Coordinates of C-alpha atoms and ligand atoms in Angstrom, one line a residue:
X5 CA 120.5 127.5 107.9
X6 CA 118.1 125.2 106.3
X7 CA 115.0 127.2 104.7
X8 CA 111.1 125.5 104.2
X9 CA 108.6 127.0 102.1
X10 CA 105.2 126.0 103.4
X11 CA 102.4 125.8 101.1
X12 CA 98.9 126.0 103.7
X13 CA 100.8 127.8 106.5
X14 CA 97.4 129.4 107.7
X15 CA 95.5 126.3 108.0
X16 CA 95.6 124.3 110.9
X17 CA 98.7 121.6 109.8
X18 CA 100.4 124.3 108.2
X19 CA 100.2 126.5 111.7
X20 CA 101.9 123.5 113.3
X21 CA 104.1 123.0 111.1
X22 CA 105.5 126.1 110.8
X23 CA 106.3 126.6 114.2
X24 CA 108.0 123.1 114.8
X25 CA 110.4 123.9 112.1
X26 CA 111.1 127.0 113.5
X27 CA 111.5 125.3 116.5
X28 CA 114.3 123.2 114.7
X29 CA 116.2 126.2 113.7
X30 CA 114.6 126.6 109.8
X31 CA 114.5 130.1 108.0
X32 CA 110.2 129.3 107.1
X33 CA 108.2 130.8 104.4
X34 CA 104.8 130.8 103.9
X35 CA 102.8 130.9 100.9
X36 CA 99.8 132.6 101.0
X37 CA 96.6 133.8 98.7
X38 CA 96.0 137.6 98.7
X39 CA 92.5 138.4 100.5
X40 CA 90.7 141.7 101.4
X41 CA 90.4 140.2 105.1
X42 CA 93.7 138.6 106.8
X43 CA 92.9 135.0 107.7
X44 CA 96.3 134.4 109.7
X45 CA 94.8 134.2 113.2
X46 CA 96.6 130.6 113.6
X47 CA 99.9 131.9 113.0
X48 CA 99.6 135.3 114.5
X49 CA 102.1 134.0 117.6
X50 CA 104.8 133.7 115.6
X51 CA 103.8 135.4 112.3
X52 CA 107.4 137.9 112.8
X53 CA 109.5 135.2 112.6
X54 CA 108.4 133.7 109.2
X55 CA 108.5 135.4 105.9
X56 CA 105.0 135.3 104.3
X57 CA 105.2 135.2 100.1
X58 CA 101.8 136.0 98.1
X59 CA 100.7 132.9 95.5
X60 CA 98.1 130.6 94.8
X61 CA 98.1 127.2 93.4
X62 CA 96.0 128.0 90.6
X63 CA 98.8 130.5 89.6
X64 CA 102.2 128.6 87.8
X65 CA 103.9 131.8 87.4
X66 CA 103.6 132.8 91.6
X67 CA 104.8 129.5 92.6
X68 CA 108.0 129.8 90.6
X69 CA 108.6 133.4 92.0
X70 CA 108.1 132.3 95.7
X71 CA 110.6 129.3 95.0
X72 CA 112.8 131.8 93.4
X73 CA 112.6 134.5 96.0
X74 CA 113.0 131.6 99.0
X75 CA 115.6 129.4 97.4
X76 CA 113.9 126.5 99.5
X77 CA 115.6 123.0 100.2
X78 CA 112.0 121.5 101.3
X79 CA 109.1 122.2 100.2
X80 CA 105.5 121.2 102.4
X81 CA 102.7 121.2 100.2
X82 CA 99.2 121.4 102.4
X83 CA 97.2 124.0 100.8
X84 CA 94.1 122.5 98.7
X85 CA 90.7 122.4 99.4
X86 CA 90.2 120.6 102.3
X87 CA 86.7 119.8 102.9
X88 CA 85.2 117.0 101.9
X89 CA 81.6 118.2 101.2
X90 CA 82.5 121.4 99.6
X91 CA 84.2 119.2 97.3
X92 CA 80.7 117.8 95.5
X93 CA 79.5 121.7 95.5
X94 CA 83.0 122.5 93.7
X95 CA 84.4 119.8 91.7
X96 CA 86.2 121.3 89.2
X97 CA 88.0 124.4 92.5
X98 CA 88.8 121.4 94.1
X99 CA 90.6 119.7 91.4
X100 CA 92.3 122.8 90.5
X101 CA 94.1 123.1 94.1
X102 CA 94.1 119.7 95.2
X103 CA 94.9 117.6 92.0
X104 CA 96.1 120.2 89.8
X105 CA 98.4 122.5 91.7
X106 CA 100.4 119.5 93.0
X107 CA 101.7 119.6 89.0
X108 CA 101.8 123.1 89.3
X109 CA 104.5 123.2 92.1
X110 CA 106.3 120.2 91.0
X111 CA 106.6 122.0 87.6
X112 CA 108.3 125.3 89.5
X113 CA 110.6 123.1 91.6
X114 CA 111.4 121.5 88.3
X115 CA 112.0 124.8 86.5
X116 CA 113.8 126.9 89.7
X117 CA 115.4 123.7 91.3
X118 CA 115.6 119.9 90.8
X119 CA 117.5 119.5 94.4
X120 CA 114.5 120.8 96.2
X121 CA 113.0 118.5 98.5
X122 CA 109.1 118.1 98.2
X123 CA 106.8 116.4 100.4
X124 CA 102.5 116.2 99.2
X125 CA 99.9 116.4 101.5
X126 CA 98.0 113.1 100.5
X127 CA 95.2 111.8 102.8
X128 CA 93.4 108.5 104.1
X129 CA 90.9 109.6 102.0
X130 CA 92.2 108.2 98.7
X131 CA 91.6 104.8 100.5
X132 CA 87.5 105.4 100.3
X133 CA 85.4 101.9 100.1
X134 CA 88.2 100.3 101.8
X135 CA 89.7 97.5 99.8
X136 CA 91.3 95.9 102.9
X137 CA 91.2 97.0 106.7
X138 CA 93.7 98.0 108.1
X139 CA 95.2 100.4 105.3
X140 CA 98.4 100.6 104.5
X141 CA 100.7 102.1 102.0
X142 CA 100.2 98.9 99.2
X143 CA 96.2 99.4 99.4
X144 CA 94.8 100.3 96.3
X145 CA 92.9 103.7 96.5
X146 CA 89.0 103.6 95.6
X147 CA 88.0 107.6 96.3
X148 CA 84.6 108.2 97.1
X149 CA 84.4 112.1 96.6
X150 CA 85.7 114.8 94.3
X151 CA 87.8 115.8 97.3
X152 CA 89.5 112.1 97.2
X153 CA 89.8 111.8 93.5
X154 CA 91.8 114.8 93.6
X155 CA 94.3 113.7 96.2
X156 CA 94.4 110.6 94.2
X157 CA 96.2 112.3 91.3
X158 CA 98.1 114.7 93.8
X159 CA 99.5 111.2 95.3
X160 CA 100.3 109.7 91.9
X161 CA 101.7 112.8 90.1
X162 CA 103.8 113.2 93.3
X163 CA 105.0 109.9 92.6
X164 CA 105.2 110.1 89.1
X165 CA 107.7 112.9 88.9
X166 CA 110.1 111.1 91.6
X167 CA 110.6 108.4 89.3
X168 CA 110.6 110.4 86.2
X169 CA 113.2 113.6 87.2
X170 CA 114.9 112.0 90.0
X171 CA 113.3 114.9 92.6
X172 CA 113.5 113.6 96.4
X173 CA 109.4 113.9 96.2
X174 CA 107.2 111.9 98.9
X175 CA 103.7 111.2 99.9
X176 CA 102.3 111.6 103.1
X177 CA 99.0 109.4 103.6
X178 CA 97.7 110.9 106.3
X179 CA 94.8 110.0 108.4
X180 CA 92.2 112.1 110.2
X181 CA 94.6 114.6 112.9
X182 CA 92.8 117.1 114.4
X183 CA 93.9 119.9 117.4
X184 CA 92.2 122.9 118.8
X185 CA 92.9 124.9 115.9
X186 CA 91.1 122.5 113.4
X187 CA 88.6 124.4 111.4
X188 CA 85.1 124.5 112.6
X189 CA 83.1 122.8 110.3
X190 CA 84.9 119.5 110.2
X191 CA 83.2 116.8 112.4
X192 CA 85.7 116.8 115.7
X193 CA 85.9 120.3 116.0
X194 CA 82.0 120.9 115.0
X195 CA 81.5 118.7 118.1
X196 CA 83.6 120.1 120.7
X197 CA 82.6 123.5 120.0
X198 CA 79.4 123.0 120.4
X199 CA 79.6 120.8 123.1
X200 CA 81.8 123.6 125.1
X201 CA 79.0 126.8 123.6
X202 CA 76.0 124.2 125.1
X203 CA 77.7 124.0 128.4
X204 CA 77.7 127.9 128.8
X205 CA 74.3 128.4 127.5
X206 CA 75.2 129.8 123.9
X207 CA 74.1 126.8 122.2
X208 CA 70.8 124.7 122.5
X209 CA 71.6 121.9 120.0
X210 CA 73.7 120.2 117.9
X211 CA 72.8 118.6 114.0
X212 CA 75.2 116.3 112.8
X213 CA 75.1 113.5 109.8
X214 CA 76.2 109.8 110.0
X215 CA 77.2 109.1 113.0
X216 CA 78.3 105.3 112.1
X217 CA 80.7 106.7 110.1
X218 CA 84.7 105.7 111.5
X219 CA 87.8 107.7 111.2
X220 CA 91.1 107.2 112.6
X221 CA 91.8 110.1 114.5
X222 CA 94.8 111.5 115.8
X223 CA 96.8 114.8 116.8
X224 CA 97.6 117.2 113.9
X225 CA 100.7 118.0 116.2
X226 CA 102.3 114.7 116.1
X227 CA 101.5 114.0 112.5
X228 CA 103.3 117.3 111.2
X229 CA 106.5 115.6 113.0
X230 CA 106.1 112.8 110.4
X231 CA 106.0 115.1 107.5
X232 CA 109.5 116.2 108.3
X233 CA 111.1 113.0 109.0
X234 CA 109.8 111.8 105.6
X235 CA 111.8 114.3 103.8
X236 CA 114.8 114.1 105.9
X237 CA 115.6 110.6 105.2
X238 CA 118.4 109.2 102.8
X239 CA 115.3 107.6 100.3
X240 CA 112.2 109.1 99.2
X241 CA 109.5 106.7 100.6
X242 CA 105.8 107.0 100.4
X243 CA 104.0 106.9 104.3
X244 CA 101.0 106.0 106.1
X245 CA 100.4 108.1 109.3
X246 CA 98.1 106.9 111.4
X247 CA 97.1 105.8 115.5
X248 CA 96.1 101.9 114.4
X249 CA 92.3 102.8 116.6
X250 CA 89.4 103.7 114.9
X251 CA 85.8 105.7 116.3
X252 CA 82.8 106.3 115.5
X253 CA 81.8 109.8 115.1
X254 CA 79.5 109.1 117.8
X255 CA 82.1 107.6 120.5
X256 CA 83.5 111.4 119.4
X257 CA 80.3 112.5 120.5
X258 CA 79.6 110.6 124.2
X259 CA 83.7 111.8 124.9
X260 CA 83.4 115.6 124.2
X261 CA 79.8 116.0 125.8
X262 CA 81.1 114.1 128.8
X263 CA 83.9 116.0 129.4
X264 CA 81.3 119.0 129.9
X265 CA 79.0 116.9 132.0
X266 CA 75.5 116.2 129.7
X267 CA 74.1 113.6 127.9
X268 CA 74.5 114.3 124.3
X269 CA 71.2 112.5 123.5
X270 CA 69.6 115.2 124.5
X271 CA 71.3 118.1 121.9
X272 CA 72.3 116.0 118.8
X273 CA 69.7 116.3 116.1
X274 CA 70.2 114.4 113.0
X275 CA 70.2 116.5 109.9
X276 CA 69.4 114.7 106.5
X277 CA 71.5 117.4 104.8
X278 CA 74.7 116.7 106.4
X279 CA 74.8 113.0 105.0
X280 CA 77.0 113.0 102.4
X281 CA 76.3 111.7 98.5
X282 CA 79.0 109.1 99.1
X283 CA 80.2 108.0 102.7
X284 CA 83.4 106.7 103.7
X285 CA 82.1 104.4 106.4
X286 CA 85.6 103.4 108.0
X287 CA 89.1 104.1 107.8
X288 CA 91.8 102.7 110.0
X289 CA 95.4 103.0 109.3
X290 CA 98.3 100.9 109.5
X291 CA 101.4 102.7 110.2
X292 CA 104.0 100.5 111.0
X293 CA 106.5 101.2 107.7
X294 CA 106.8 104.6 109.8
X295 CA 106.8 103.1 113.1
X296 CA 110.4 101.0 111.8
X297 CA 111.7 103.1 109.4
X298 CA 111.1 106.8 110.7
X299 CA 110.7 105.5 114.8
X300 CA 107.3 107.5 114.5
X301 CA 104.5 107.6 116.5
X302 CA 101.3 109.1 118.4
X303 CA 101.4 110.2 121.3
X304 CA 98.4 111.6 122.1
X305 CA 95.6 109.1 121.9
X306 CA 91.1 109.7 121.1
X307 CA 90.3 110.8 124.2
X308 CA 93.1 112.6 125.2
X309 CA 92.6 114.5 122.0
X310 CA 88.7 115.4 122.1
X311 CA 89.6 116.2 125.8
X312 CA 92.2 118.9 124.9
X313 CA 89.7 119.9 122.1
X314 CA 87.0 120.7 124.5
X315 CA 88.8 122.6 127.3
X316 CA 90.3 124.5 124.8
X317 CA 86.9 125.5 123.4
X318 CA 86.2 126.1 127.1
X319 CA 89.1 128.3 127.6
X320 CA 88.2 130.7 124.4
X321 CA 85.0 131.0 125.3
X322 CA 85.7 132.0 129.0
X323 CA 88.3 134.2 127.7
X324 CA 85.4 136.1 124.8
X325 CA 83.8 136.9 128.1
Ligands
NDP5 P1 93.1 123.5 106.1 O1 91.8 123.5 105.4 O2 93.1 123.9 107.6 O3 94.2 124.5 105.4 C1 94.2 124.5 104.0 C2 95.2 125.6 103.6 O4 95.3 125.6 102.2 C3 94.9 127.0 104.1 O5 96.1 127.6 104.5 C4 94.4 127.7 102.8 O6 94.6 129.1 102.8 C5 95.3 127.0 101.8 N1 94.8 127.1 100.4 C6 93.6 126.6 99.9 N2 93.6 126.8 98.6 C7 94.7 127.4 98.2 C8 95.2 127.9 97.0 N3 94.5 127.8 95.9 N4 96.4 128.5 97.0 C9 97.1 128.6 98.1 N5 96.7 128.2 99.3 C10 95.5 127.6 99.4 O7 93.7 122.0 106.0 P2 94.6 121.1 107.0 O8 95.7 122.0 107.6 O9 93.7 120.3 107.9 O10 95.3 120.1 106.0 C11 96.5 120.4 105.3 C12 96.6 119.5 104.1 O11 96.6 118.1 104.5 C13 95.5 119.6 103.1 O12 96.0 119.5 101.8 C14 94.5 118.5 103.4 O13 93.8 118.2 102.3 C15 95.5 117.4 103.8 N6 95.1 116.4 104.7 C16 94.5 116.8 105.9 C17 94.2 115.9 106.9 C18 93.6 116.3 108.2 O14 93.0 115.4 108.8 N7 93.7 117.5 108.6 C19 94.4 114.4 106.6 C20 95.0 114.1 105.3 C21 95.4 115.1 104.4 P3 93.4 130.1 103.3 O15 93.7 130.4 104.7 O16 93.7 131.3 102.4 O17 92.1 129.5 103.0
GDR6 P1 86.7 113.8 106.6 O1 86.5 114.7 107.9 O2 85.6 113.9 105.6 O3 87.1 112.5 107.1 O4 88.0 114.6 106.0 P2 85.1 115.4 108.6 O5 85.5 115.7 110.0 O6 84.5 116.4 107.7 O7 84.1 114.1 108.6 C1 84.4 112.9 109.3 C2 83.2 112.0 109.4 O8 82.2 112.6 110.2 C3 80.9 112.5 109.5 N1 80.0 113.5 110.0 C4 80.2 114.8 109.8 N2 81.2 115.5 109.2 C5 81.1 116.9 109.2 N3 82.1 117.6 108.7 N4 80.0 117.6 109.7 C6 78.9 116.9 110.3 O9 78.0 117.5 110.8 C7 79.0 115.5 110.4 N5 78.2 114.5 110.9 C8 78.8 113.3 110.6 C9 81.2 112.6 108.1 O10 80.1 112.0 107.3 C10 82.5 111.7 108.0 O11 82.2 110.4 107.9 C11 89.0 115.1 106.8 C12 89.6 116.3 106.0 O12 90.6 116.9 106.9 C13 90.3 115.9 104.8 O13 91.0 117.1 104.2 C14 91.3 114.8 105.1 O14 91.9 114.4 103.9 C15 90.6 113.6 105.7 O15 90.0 114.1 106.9 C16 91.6 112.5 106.1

């Protein structure tokens, strides 16, 4: 039986994640950071069937007992800190988990096993002021936050200690993926929560930032599919995962508030405070090294996506009542 150790497993790729390689038969552990309130409400499902480890990625010495203790042959590396604007309030956290403890686990996989397979969860964001559109896996990086800096390194150490110790080690680029169980404060899941809580009366507005700003979104559930063909391949080859169709945030906007039936003109406030120091203004993958080599891709496409995202605010709300 094939074990996984899943760094993340209660955020919302690690959820997924988790229960796909179940799904395929793995023996899955979870990493997780000690807290005086549970936070495993995305996993709750399923959460008998995986073995949940304490550690924390600013903690060397917990890494290379959970490695010991699950004898892994992958490891999925998503925990950081995620969110972009937290990152200019916390620059030197968000280095710590997201550049940082990259080293960290590579260092307890190089210590507790060199066979261990590692894949790092590295992000469109590294791409920043585009250099070229679309991006693929040979444009340069040019971050434009903390948040991006950091997954800069975490790509490039990642990278780094393939070619130095010989460890099967790969680098995910992915692009925006969201699902109903993306957190609330990022932009598509902001938007369709508020959208469904307007439509029921619970809400009277919504303030958002840029809304020029374009991402290339897809669904979190088809991208974790990529992260496992990456590592299950005969070479260790760096990806981009993306859909090839980029949005603004407000197309995101007219979809999710027509799916409930009003004109969003008439809730969305613009709120100086939300713009961020430095903007990404437009990020649109190219994926086709995974299309070829891994026979990857989307399946669910923008509007399908904001569409599941909405009923399924919809549904929870209904259900609260
Ligand atoms: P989430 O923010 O939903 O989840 C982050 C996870 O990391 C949580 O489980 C969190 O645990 C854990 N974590 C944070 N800090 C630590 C730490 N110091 N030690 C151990 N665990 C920690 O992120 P996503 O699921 O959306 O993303 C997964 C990964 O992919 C991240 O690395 C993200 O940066 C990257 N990424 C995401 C993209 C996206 O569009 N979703 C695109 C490209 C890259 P807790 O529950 O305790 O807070
Ligand atoms: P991003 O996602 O920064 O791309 O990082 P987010 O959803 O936060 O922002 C996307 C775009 O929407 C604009 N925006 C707003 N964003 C938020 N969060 N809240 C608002 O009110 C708002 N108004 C406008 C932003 O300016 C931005 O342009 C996500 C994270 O999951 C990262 O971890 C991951 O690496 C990248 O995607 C790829």
């Amino acid at each position: 039986m094939k074990r996984a150790l899943v760094t993340g497993i209660t955020g919302q790729d690690g959820s997924y994640l988790a229960e796909f390689l179940l799904q395929k038969g793995y023996q899955v552990y979870g990493l997780v950071r000690r807290s005086s309130t549970e936070s495993f409400e995305r996993i709750d499902h399923y959460r008998d069937r995986v073995t949940l480890l304490q550690g924390d990625l600013l903690d060397q010495n917990s890494l290379i007992a959970a490695l010991s203790e699950s004898r892994p042959h992958e490891v999925y590396n998503l925990a950081a800190q995620s969110f972009v604007p937290a990152s200019w309030n916390q620059p030197v956290l968000t280095g710590e988990f997201t550049a940082l403890g990259v080293t960290r686990m590579l260092e307890a996989i190089r210590v507790v096993d060199k066979g261990i397979r590692f894949y790092q969860a590295s992000s469109s964001e590294m791409f920043g002021r585009v250099r070229e559109t679309p991006q693929s896996e040979h444009t340069p990086f040019y971050p434009r936050s903390p948040y991006g800096v950091a997954k800069a390194y975490g790509h490039f150490i990642t990278v780094n200690y393939r070619e130095s110790y010989d460890i099967f080690a790969v680098s995910g680029i992915l692009f925006n993926h969201e699902s109903p169980r993306r957190g609330l404060e990022f932009v598509t899941r902001k938007v369709t929560n508020a959208a469904a809580r307007i439509k029921r009366g619970l809400q009277q507005e919504l303030k958002l930032g840029n809304l020029d700003a374009r991402r290339d979104w897809g669904f979190a559930g088809d991208y974790i599919e990529a992260m496992w063909l990456m590592l299950n391949q005969p070479e260790p080859i760096d990806y981009v995962i993306a859909t090839g169709k980029s949005h603004q945030v407000r197309d995101l906007v007219a979809v999710a508030f027509e799916r409930v039936g009003l004109d969003w003109e008439r809730y969305v406030k613009i709120d100086p405070a939300l713009v961020r120091p430095a903007e990404v203004d437009l990020l649109l993958g190219d994926a086709s090294l995974a299309k070829s080599r891994l026979g990857w891709e989307p399946r669910v496409d923008f509007e399908g996506l904001i569409r599941m995202m909405v009923d399924a605010d919809l549904a929870a709300l209904d259900a609260r009542r």
